[in-house]
XYZ file of N, CA and C in Angstrom:
261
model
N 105.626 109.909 130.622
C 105.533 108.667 131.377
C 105.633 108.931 132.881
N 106.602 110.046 133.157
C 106.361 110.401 134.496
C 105.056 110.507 135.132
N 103.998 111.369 134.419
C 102.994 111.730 134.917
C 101.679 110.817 134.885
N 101.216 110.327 136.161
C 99.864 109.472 135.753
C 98.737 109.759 135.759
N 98.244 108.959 134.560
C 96.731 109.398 134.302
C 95.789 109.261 135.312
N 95.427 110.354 136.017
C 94.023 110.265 137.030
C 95.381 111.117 137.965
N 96.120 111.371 137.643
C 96.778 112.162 138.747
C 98.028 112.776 138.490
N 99.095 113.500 139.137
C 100.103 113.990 138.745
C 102.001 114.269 139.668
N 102.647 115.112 139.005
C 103.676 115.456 139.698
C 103.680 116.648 140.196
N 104.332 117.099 141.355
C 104.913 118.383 141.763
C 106.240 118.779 140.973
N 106.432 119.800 140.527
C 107.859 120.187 140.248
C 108.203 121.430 140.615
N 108.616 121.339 142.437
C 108.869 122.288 143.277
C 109.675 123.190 142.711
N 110.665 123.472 141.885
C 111.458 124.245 141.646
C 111.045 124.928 140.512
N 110.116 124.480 140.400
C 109.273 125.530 139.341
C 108.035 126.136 139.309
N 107.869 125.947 140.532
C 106.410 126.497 141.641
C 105.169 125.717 140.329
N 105.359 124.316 139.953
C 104.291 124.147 139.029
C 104.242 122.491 139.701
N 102.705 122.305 139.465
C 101.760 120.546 139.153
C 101.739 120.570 137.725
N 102.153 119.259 137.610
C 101.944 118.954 136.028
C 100.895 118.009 136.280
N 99.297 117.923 135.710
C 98.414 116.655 135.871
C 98.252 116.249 134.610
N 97.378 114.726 134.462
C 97.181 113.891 133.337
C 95.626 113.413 133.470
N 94.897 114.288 133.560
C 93.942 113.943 133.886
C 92.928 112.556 133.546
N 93.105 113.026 132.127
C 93.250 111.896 131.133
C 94.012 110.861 129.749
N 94.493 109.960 129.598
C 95.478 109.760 129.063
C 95.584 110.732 128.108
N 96.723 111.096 127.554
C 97.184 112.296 126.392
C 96.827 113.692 126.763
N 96.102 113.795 128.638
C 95.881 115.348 128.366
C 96.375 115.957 129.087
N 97.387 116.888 129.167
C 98.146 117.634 130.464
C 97.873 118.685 130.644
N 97.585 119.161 132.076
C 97.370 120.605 132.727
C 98.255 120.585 133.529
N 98.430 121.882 133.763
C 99.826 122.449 134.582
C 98.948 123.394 135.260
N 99.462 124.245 136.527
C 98.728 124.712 137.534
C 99.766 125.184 138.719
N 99.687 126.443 139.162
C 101.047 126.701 140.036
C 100.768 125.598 141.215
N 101.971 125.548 142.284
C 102.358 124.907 142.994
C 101.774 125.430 144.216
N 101.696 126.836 144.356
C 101.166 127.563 145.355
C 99.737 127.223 146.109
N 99.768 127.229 146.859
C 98.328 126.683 147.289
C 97.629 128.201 147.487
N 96.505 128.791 147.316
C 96.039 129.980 147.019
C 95.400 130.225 148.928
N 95.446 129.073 149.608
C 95.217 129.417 151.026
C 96.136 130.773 151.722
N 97.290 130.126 151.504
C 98.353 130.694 152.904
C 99.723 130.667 152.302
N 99.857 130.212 150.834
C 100.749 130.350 150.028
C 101.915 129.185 150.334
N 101.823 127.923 150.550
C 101.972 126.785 150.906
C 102.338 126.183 149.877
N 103.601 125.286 149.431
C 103.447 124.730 148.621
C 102.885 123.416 148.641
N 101.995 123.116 147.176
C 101.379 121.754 147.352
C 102.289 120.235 148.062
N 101.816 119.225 148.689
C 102.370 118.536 148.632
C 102.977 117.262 148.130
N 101.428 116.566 147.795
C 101.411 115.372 147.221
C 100.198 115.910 146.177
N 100.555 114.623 144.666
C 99.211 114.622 144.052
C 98.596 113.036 144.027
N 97.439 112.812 144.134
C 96.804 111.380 144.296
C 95.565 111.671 143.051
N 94.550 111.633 143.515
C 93.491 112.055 142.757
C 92.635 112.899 142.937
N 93.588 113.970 143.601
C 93.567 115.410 143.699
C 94.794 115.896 144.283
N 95.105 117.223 144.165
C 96.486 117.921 144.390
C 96.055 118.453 145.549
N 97.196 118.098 146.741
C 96.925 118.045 148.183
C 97.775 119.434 148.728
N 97.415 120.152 149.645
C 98.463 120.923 150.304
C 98.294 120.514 152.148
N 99.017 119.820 152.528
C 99.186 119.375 153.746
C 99.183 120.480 154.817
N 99.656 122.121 154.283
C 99.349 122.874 155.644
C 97.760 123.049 156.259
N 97.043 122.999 155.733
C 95.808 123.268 156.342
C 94.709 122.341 155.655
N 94.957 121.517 154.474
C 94.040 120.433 154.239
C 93.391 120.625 152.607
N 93.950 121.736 152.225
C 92.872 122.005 151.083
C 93.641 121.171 150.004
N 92.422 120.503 149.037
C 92.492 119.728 147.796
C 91.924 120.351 146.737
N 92.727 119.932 145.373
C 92.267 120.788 144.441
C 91.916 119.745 143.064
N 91.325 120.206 141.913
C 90.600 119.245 141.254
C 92.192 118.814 140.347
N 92.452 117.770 139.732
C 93.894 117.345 138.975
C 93.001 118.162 137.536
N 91.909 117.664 136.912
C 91.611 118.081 135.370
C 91.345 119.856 135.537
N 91.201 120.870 136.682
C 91.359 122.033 136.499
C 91.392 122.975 137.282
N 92.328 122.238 138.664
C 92.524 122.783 139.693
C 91.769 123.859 140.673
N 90.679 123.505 140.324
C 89.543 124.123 140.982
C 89.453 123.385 142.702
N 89.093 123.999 143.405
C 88.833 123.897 144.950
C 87.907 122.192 145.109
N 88.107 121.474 145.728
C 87.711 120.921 145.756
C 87.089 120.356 147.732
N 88.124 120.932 148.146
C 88.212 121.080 150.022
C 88.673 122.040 149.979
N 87.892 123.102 151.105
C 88.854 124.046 151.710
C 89.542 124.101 152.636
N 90.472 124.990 153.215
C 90.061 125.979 152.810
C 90.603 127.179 151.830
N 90.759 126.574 151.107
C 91.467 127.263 149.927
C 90.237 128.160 149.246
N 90.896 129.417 149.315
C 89.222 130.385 148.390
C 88.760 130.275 147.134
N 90.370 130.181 146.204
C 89.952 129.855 145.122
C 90.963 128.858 144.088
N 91.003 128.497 143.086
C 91.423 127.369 141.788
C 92.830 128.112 142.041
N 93.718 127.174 141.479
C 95.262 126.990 141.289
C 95.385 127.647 140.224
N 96.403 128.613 140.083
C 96.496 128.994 138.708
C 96.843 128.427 137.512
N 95.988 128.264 136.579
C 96.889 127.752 135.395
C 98.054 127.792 134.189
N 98.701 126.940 133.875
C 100.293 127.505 133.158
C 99.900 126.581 132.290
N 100.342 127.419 131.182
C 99.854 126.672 129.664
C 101.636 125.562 129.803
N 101.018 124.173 129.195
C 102.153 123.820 128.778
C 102.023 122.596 127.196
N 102.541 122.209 126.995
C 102.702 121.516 125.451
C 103.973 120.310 125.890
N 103.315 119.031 124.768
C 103.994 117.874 125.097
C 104.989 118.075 123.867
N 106.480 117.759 123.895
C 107.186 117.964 122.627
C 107.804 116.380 122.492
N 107.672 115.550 122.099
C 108.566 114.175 122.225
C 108.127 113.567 123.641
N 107.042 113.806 124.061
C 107.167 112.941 125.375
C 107.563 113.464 126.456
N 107.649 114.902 126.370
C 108.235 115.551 127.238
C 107.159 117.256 127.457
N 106.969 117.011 128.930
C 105.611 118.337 129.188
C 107.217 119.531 128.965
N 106.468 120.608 128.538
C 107.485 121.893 128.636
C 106.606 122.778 128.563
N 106.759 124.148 129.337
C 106.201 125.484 129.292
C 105.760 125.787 127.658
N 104.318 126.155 127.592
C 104.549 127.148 126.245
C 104.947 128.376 126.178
């Protein structure tokens, strides 16, 4: 319920974005911004990193503005009760 569909959370202390791209579907994606090593800031309807501007896609964190070179890494995760957790 935390996480909304068409967009997502940061969870800084775990260098991870959790997104919902679409209802029931979650991707996870490091926090790192692959520019300048920045952590992301905000997510809207794309995952933002405020040091230099680059946006990334929420359904697979691919580049979407640069100048980021390349996609966010991805982290497998699994819903258990309503709840995203690492696999």
């Amino acid at each position: 319920a935390d996480v909304p569909v068409g967009g997502g959370v940061i969870l800084a202390d775990r260098d991870t974005v959790v997104t919902q791209p679409v209802e029931g579907e979650f991707r996870a994606f490091s926090a790192t911004c692959t520019h300048e090593g920045c952590l992301v800031a905000t997510v809207t309807d794309t995952i933002n990193c405020t040091c230099h501007g680059s946006t990334y896609a929420v359904a697979d964190g691919s580049v979407v503005a640069g100048p980021a070179p390349s996609p966010l890494a991805e982290r497998a995760v699994t819903v258990t009760d309503g709840t995203v957790v690492s696999a």
